[in-house]
PDB file of C-alpha atoms in Angstrom:
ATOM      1  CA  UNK A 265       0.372 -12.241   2.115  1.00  0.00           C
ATOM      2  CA  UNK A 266       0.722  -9.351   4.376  1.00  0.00           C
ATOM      3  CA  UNK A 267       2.137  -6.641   3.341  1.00  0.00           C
ATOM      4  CA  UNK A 268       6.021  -5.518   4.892  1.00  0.00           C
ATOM      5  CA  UNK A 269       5.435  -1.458   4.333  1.00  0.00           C
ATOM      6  CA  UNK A 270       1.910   0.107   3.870  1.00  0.00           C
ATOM      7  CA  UNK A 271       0.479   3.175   3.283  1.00  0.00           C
ATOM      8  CA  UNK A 272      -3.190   3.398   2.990  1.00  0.00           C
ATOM      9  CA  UNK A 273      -5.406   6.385   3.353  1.00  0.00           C
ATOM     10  CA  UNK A 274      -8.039   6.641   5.846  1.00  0.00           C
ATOM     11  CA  UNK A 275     -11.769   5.068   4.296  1.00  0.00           C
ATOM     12  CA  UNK A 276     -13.462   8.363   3.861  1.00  0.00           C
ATOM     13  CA  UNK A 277     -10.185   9.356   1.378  1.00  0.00           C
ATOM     14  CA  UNK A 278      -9.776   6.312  -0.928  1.00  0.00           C
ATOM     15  CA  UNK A 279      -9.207   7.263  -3.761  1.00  0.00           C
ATOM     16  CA  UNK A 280     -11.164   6.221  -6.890  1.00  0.00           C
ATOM     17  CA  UNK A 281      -8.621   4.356  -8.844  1.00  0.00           C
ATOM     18  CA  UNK A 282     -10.151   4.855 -12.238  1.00  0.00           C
ATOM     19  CA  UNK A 283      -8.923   8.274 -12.053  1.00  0.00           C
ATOM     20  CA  UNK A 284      -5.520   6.837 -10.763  1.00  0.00           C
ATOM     21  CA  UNK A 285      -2.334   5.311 -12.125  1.00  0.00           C
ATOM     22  CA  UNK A 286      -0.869   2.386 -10.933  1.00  0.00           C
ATOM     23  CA  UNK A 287       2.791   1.584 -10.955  1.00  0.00           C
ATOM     24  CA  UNK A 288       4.250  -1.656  -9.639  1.00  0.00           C
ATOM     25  CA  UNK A 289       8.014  -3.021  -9.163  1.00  0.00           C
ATOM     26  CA  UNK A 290       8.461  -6.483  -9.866  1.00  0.00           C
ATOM     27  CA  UNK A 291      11.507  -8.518  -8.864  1.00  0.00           C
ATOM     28  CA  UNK A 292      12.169 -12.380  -8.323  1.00  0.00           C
ATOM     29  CA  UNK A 293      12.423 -10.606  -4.115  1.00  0.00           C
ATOM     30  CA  UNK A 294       9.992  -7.802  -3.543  1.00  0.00           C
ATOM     31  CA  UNK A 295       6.735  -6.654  -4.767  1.00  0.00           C
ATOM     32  CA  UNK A 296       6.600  -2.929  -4.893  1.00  0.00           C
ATOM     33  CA  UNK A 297       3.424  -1.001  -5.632  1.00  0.00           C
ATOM     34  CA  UNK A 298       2.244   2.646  -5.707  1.00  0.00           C
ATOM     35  CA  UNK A 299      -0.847   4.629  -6.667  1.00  0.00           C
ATOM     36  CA  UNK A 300      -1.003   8.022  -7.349  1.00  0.00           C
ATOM     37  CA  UNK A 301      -3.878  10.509  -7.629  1.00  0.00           C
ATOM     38  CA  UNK A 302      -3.470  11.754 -11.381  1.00  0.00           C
ATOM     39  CA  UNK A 303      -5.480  15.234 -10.701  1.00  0.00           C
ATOM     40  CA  UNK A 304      -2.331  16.487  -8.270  1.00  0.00           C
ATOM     41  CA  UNK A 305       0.152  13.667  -9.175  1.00  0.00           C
ATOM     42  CA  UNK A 306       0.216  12.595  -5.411  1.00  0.00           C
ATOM     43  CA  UNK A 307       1.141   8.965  -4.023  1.00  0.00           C
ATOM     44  CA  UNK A 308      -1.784   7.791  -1.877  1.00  0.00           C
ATOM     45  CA  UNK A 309      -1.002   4.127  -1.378  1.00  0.00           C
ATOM     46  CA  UNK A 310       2.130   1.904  -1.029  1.00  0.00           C
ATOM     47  CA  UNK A 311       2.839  -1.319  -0.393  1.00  0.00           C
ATOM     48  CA  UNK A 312       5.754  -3.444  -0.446  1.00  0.00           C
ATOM     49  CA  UNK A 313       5.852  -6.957  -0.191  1.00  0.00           C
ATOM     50  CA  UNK A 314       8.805  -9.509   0.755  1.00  0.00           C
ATOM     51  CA  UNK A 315       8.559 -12.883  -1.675  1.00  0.00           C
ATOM     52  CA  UNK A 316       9.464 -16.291  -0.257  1.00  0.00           C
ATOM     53  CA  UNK A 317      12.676 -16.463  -1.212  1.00  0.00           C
ATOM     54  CA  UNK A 318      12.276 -20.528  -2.034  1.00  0.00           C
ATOM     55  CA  UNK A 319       8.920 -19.797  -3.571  1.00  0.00           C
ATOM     56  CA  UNK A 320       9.362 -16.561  -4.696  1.00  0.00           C
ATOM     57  CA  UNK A 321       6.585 -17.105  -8.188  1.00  0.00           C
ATOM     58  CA  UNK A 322       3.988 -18.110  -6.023  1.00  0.00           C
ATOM     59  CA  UNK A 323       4.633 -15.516  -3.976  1.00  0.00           C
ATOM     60  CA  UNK A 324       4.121 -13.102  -6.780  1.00  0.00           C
ATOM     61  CA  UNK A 325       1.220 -14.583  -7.990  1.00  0.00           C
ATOM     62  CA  UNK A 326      -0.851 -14.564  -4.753  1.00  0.00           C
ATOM     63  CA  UNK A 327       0.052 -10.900  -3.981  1.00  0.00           C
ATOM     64  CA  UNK A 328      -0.761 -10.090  -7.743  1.00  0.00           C
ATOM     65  CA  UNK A 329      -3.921 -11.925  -7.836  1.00  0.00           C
ATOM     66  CA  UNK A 330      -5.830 -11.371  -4.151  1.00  0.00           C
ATOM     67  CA  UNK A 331      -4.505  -7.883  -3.319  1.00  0.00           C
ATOM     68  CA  UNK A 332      -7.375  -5.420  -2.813  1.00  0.00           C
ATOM     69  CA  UNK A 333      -5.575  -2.884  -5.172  1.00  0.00           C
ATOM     70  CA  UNK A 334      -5.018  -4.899  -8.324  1.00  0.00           C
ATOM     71  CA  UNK A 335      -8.047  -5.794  -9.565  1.00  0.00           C
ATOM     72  CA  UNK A 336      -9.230  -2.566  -9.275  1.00  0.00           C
ATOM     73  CA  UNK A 337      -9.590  -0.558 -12.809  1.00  0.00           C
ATOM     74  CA  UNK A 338      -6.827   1.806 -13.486  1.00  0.00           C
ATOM     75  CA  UNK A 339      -6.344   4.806 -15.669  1.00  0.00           C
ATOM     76  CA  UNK A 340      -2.511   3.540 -16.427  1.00  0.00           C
ATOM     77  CA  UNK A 341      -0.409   0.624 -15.313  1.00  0.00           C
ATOM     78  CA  UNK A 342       3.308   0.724 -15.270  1.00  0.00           C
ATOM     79  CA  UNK A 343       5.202  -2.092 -14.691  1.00  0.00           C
ATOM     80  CA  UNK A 344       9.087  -1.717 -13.748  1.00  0.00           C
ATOM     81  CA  UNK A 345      11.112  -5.002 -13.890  1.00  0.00           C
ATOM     82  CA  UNK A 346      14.548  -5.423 -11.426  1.00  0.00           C
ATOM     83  CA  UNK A 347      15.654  -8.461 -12.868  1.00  0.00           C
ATOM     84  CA  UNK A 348      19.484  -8.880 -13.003  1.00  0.00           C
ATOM     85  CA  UNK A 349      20.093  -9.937 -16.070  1.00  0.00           C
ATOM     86  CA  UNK A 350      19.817  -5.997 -18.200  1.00  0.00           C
ATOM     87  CA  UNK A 351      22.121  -4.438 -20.345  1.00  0.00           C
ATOM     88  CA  UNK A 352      22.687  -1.060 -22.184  1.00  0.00           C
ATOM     89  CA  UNK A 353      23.523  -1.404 -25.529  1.00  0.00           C
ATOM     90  CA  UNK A 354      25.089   1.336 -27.614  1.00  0.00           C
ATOM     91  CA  UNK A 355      22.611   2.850 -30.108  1.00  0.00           C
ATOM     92  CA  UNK A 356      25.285   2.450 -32.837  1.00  0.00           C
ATOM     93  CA  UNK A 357      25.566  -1.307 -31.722  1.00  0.00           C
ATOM     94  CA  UNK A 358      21.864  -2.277 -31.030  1.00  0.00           C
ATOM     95  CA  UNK A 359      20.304  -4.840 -33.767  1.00  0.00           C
ATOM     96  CA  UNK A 360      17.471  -6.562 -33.015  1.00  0.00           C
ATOM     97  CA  UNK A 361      18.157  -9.822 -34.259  1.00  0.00           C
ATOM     98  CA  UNK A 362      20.721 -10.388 -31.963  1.00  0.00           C
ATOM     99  CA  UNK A 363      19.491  -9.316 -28.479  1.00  0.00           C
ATOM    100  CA  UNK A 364      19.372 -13.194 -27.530  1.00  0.00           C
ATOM    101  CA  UNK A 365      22.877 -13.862 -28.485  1.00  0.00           C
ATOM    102  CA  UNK A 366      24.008 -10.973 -26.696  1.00  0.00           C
ATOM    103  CA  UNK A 367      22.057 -11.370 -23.423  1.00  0.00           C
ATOM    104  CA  UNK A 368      23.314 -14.777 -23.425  1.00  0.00           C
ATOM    105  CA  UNK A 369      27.066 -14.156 -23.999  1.00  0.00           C
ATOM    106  CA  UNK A 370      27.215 -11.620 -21.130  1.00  0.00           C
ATOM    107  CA  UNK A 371      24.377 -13.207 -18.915  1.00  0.00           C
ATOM    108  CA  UNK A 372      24.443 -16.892 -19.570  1.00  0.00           C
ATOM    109  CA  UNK A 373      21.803 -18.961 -20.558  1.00  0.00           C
ATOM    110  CA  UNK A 374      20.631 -20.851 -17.904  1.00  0.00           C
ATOM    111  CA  UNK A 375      17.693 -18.656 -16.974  1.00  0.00           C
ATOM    112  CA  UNK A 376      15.219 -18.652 -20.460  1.00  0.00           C
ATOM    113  CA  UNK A 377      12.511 -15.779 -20.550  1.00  0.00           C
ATOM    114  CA  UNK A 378      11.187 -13.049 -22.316  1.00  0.00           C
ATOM    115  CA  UNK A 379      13.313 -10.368 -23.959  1.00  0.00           C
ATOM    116  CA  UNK A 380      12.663  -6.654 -24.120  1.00  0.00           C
ATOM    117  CA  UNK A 381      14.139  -3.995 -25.443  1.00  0.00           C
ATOM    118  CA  UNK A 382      13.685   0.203 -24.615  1.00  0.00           C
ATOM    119  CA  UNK A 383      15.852   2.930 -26.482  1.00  0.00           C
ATOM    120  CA  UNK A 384      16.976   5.512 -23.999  1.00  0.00           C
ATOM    121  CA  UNK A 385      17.735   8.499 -25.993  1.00  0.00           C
ATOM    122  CA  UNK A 386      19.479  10.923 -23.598  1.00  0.00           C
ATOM    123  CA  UNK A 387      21.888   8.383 -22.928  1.00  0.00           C
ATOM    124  CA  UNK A 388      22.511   7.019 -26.773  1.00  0.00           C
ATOM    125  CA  UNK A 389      22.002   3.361 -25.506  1.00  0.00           C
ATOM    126  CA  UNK A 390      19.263   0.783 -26.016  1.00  0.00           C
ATOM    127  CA  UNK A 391      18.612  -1.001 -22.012  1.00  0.00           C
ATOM    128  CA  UNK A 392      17.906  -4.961 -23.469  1.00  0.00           C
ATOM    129  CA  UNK A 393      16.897  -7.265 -20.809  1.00  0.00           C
ATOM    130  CA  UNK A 394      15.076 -10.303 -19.734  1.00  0.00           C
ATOM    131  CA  UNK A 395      12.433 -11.449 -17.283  1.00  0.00           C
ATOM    132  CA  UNK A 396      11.335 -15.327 -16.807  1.00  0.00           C
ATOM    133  CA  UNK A 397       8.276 -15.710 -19.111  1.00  0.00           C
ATOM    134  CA  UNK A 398       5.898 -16.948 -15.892  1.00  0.00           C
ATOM    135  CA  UNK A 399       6.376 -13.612 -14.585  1.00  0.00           C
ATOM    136  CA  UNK A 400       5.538 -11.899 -18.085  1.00  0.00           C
ATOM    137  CA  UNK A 401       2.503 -13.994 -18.820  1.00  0.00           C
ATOM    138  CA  UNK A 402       1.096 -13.535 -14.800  1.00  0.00           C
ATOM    139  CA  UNK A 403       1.549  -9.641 -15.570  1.00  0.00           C
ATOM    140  CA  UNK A 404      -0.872  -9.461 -18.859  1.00  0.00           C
ATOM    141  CA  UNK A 405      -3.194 -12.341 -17.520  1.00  0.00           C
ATOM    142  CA  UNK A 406      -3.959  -9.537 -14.765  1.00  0.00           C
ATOM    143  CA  UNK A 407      -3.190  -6.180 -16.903  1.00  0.00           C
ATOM    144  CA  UNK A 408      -4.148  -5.288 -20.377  1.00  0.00           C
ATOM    145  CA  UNK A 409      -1.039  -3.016 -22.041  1.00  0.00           C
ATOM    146  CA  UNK A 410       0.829  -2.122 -19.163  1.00  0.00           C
ATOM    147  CA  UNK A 411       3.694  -0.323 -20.132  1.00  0.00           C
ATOM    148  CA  UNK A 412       6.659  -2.011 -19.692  1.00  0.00           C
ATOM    149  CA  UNK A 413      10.070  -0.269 -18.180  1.00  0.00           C
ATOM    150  CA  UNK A 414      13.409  -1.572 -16.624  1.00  0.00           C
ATOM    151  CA  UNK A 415      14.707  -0.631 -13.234  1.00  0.00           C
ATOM    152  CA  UNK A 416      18.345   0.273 -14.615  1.00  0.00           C
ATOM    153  CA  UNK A 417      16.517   2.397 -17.774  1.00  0.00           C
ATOM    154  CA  UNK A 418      14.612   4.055 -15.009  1.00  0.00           C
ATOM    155  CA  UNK A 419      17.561   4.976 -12.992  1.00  0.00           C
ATOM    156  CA  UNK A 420      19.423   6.500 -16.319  1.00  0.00           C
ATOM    157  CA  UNK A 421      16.399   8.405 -16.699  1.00  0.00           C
ATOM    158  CA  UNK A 422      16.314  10.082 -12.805  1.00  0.00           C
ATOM    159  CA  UNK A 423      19.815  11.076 -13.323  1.00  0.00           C
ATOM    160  CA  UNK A 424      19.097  12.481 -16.839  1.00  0.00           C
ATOM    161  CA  UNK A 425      16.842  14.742 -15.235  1.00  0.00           C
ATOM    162  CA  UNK A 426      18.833  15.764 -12.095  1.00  0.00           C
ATOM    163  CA  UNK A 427      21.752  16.282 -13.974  1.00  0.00           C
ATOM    164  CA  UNK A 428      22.355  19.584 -12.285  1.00  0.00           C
ATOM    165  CA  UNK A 429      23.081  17.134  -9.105  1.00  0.00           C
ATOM    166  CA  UNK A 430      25.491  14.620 -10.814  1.00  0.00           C
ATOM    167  CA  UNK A 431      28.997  15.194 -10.030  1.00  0.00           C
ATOM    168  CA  UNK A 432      31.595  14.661 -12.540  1.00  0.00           C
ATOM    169  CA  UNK A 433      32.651  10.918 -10.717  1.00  0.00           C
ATOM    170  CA  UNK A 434      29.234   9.806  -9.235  1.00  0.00           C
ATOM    171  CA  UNK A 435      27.535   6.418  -8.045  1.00  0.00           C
ATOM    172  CA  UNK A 436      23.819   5.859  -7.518  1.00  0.00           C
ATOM    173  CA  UNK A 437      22.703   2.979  -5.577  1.00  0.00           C
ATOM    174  CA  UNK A 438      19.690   1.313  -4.768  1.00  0.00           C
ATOM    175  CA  UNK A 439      19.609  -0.289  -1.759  1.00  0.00           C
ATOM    176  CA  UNK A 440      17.429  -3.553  -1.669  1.00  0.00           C
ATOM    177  CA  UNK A 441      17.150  -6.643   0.996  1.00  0.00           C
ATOM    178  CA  UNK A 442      20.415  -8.759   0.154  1.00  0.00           C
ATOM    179  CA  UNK A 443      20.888  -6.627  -3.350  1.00  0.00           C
ATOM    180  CA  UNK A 444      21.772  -3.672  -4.555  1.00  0.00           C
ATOM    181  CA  UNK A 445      21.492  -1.462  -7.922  1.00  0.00           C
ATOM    182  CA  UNK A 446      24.686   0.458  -8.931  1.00  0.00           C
ATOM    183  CA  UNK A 447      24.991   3.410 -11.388  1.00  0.00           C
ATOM    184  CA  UNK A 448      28.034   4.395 -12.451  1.00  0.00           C
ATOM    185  CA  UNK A 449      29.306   7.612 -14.315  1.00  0.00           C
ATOM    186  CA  UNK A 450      31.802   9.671 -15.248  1.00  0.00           C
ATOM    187  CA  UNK A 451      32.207  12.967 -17.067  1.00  0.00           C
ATOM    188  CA  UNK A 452      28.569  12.540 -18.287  1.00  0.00           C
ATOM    189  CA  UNK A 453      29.308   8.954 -19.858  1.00  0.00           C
ATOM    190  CA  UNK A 454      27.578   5.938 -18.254  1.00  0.00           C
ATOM    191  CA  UNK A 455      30.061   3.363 -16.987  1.00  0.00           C
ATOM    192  CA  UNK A 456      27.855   0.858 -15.642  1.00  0.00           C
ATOM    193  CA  UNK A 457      24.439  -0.684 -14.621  1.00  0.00           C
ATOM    194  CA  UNK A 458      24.458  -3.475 -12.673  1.00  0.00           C
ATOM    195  CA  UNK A 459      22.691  -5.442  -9.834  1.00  0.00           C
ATOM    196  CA  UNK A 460      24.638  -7.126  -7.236  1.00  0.00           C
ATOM    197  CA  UNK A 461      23.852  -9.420  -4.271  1.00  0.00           C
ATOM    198  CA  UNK A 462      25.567  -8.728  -0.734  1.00  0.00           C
ATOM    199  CA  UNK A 463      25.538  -9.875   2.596  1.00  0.00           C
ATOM    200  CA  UNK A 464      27.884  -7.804   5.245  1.00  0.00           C
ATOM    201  CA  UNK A 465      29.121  -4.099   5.015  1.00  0.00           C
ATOM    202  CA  UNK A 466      32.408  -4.949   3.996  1.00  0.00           C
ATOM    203  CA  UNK A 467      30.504  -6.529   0.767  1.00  0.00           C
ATOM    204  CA  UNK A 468      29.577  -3.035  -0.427  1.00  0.00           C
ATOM    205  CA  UNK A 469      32.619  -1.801   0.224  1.00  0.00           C
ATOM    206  CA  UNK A 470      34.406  -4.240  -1.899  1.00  0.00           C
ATOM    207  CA  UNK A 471      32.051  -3.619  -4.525  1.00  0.00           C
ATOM    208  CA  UNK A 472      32.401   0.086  -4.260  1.00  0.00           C
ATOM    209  CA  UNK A 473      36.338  -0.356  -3.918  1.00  0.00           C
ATOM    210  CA  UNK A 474      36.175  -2.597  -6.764  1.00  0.00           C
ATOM    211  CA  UNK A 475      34.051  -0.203  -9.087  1.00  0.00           C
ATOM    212  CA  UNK A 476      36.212   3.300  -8.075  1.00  0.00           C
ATOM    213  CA  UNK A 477      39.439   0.541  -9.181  1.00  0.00           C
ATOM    214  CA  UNK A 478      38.202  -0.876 -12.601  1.00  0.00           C
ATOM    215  CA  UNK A 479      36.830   2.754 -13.804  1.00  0.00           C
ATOM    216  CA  UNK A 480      40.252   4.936 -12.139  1.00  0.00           C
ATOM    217  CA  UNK A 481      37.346   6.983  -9.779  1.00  0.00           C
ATOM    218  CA  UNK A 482      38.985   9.374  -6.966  1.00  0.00           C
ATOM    219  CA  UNK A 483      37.953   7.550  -3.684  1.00  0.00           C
ATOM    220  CA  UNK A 484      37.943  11.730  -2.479  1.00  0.00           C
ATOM    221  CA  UNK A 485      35.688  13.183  -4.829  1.00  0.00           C
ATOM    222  CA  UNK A 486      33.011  10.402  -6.201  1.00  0.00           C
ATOM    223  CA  UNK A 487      29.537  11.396  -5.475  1.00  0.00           C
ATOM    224  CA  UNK A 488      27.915   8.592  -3.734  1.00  0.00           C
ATOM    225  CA  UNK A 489      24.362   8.690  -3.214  1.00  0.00           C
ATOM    226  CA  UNK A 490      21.893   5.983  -1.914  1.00  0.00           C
ATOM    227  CA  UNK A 491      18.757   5.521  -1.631  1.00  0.00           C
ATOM    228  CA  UNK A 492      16.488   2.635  -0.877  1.00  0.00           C
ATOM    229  CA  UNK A 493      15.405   0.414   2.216  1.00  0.00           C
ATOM    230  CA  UNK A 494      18.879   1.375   3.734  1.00  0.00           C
ATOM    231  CA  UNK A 495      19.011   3.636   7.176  1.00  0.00           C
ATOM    232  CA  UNK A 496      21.330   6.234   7.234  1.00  0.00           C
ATOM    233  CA  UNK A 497      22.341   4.683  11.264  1.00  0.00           C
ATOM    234  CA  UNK A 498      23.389   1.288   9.485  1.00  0.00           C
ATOM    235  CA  UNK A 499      26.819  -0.020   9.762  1.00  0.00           C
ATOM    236  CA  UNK A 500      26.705  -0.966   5.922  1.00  0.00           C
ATOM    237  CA  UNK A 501      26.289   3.609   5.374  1.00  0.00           C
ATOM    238  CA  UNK A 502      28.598   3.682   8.187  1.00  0.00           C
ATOM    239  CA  UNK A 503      31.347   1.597   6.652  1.00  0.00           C
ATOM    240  CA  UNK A 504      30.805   3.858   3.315  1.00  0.00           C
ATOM    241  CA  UNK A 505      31.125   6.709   4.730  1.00  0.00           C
ATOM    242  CA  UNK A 506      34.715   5.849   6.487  1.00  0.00           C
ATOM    243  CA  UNK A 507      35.963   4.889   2.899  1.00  0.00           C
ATOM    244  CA  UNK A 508      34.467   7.527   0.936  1.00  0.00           C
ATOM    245  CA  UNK A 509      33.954  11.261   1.472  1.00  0.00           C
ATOM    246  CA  UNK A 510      30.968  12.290  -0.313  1.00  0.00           C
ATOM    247  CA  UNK A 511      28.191   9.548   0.837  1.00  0.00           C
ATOM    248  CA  UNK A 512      24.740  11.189   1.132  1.00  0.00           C
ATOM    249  CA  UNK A 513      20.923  10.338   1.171  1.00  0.00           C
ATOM    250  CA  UNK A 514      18.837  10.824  -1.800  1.00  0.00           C
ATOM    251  CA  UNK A 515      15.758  12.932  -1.647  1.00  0.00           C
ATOM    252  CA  UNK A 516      12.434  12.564  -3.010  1.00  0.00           C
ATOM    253  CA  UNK A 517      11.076  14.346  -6.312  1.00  0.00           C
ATOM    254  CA  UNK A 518       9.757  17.438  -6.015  1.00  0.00           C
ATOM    255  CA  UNK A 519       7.779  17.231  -8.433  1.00  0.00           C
ATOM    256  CA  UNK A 520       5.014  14.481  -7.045  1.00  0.00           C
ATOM    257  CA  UNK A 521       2.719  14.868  -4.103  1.00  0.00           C
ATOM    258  CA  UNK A 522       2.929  12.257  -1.326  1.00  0.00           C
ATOM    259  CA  UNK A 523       0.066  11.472   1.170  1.00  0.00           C
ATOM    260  CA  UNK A 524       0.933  12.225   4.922  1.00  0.00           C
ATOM    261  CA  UNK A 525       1.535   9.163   5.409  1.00  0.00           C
ATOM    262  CA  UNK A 526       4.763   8.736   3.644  1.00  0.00           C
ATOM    263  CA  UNK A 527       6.330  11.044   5.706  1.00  0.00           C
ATOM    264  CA  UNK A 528       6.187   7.955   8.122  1.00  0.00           C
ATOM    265  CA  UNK A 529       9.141   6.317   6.264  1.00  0.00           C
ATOM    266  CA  UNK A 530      12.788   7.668   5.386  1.00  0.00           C
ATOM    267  CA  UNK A 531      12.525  10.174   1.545  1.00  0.00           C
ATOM    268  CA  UNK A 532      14.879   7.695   0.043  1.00  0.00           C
ATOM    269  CA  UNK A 533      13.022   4.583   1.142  1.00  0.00           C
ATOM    270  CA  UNK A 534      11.177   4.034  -1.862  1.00  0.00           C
ATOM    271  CA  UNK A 535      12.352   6.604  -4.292  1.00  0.00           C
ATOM    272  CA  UNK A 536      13.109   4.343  -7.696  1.00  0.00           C
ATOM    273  CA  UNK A 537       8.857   4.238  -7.047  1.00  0.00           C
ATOM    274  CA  UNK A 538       8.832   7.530  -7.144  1.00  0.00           C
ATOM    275  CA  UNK A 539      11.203   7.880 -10.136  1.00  0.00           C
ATOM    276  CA  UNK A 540       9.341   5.095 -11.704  1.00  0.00           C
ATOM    277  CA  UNK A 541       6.029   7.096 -12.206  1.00  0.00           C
ATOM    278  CA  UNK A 542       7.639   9.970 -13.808  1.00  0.00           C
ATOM    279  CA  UNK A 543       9.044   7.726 -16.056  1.00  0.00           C
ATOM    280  CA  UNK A 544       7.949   7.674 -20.057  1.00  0.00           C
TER     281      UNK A 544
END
């Protein structure tokens, strides 16, 4: 499969990937992967791939199995689910035993896989979620002990860190192809994690509308701020910004290096990558 976005460097600069760490997004719509020098913690290669959406598994597997990049050794491997069905858990109300129960109450049960669950400290909550077992066993048939992350966890993380930039009423998205990621909080309290599908502009505003309703947010003075494979000339930011005051880009982390050649692409483009490699 060709890839949709690439960044390679030119031959003579390739890195060696032993000395590398690799980080990869994996969703039942997109491949996302990134490498990054570990001597100046700089991205040198992207690439993001579209899955068939009516074959979407055998997508994945022929991207994970034939790309140049992935067979290559690696001094880490981080894997970052975005699979919809995640939930964060209250410390006090996390047990173990029950994670199934739970996931199937609030999720349903149609869609059996493996479940995992990650402890996020900062935020008092355990992030419990599942991923479709032919995914899981495809991942360590290719990688041995990849650590294992969730796209929501690694959002609550990002804003953990930037909380000098979080506003008192603020919602992160992630913009996707057809989906979306939604963060939600309030006076320093997380209100919600959640991926949704949508079609039209007026979709994410209903969502939005919806959200600032159910949690009493001030259409005036929530924070919104978006990032992902969304351009800021769109008629779905557009629409935002007509309902809601404070709509802005997000920027890139400061703290990684990035190859010239991501400055080819919008900061926010593929910034839950970014976030993803600084995750632990």
């Amino acid at each position: 499969m060709k890839a949709s976005f690439q960044i390679h460097p030119a031959p003579e600069q390739l890195p060696d990937t032993s000395e590398c760490h690799l980080v990869l997004e994996v969703s039942p719509d997109y491949l996302l992967a990134g490498i990054i020098d570990a001597a100046d913690k700089r991205f040198c290669v992207l690439e993001y791939f579209r899955l068939e959406p009516h074959d979407a598994l055998n997508s994945f597997k022929t991207v994970l199995f034939n790309n140049q990049w992935f067979s290559k050794p690696f001094q880490s491997v981080k894997i970052v689910y975005n699979f919809p069905e995640s939930l964060m858990i209250p410390a006090a109300l996390h047990r173990e035993d029950n994670l199934e129960d739970t996931l199937n109450l609030v999720c349903g049960d149609a869609n059996p896989g493996e479940i995992f669950s990650r402890p996020i400290s900062s935020w008092d909550v355990c992030n419990v979620y599942r991923v479709p077992v032919v995914y899981t066993a495809a991942i360590r048939a290719h990688f041995v002990h990849p650590e294992l992350f969730h796209l929501h966890g690694v959002l609550l993380k990002k804003l953990e860190a930037e909380k000098d930039r979080v506003a008192d009423e603020h919602i992160y998205l992630v913009f996707y192809e057809r989906k979306l990621v939604a963060v939600c909080i309030r006076e320093g309290r997380l209100l919600l994690t959640q991926t949704y599908a949508y079609e039209t502009a007026d979709d994410v505003n209903y969502l939005l509308l919806n959200i600032s309703s159910r949690f009493g947010l001030n259409r005036e003075q929530v924070k919104i701020t978006v990032s992902g494979l969304l351009d800021d000339q769109s008629a779905v930011y557009s629409e935002m910004r007509k309902y809601f005051l404070d709509v802005h880009m997000d920027v890139r982390p400061e703290s990684l290096g990035y190859s010239e050649g991501f400055n080819e692409y919008p900061p926010h483009f593929f910034n839950s990558l970014y976030w993803s490699a600084l995750c632990e």
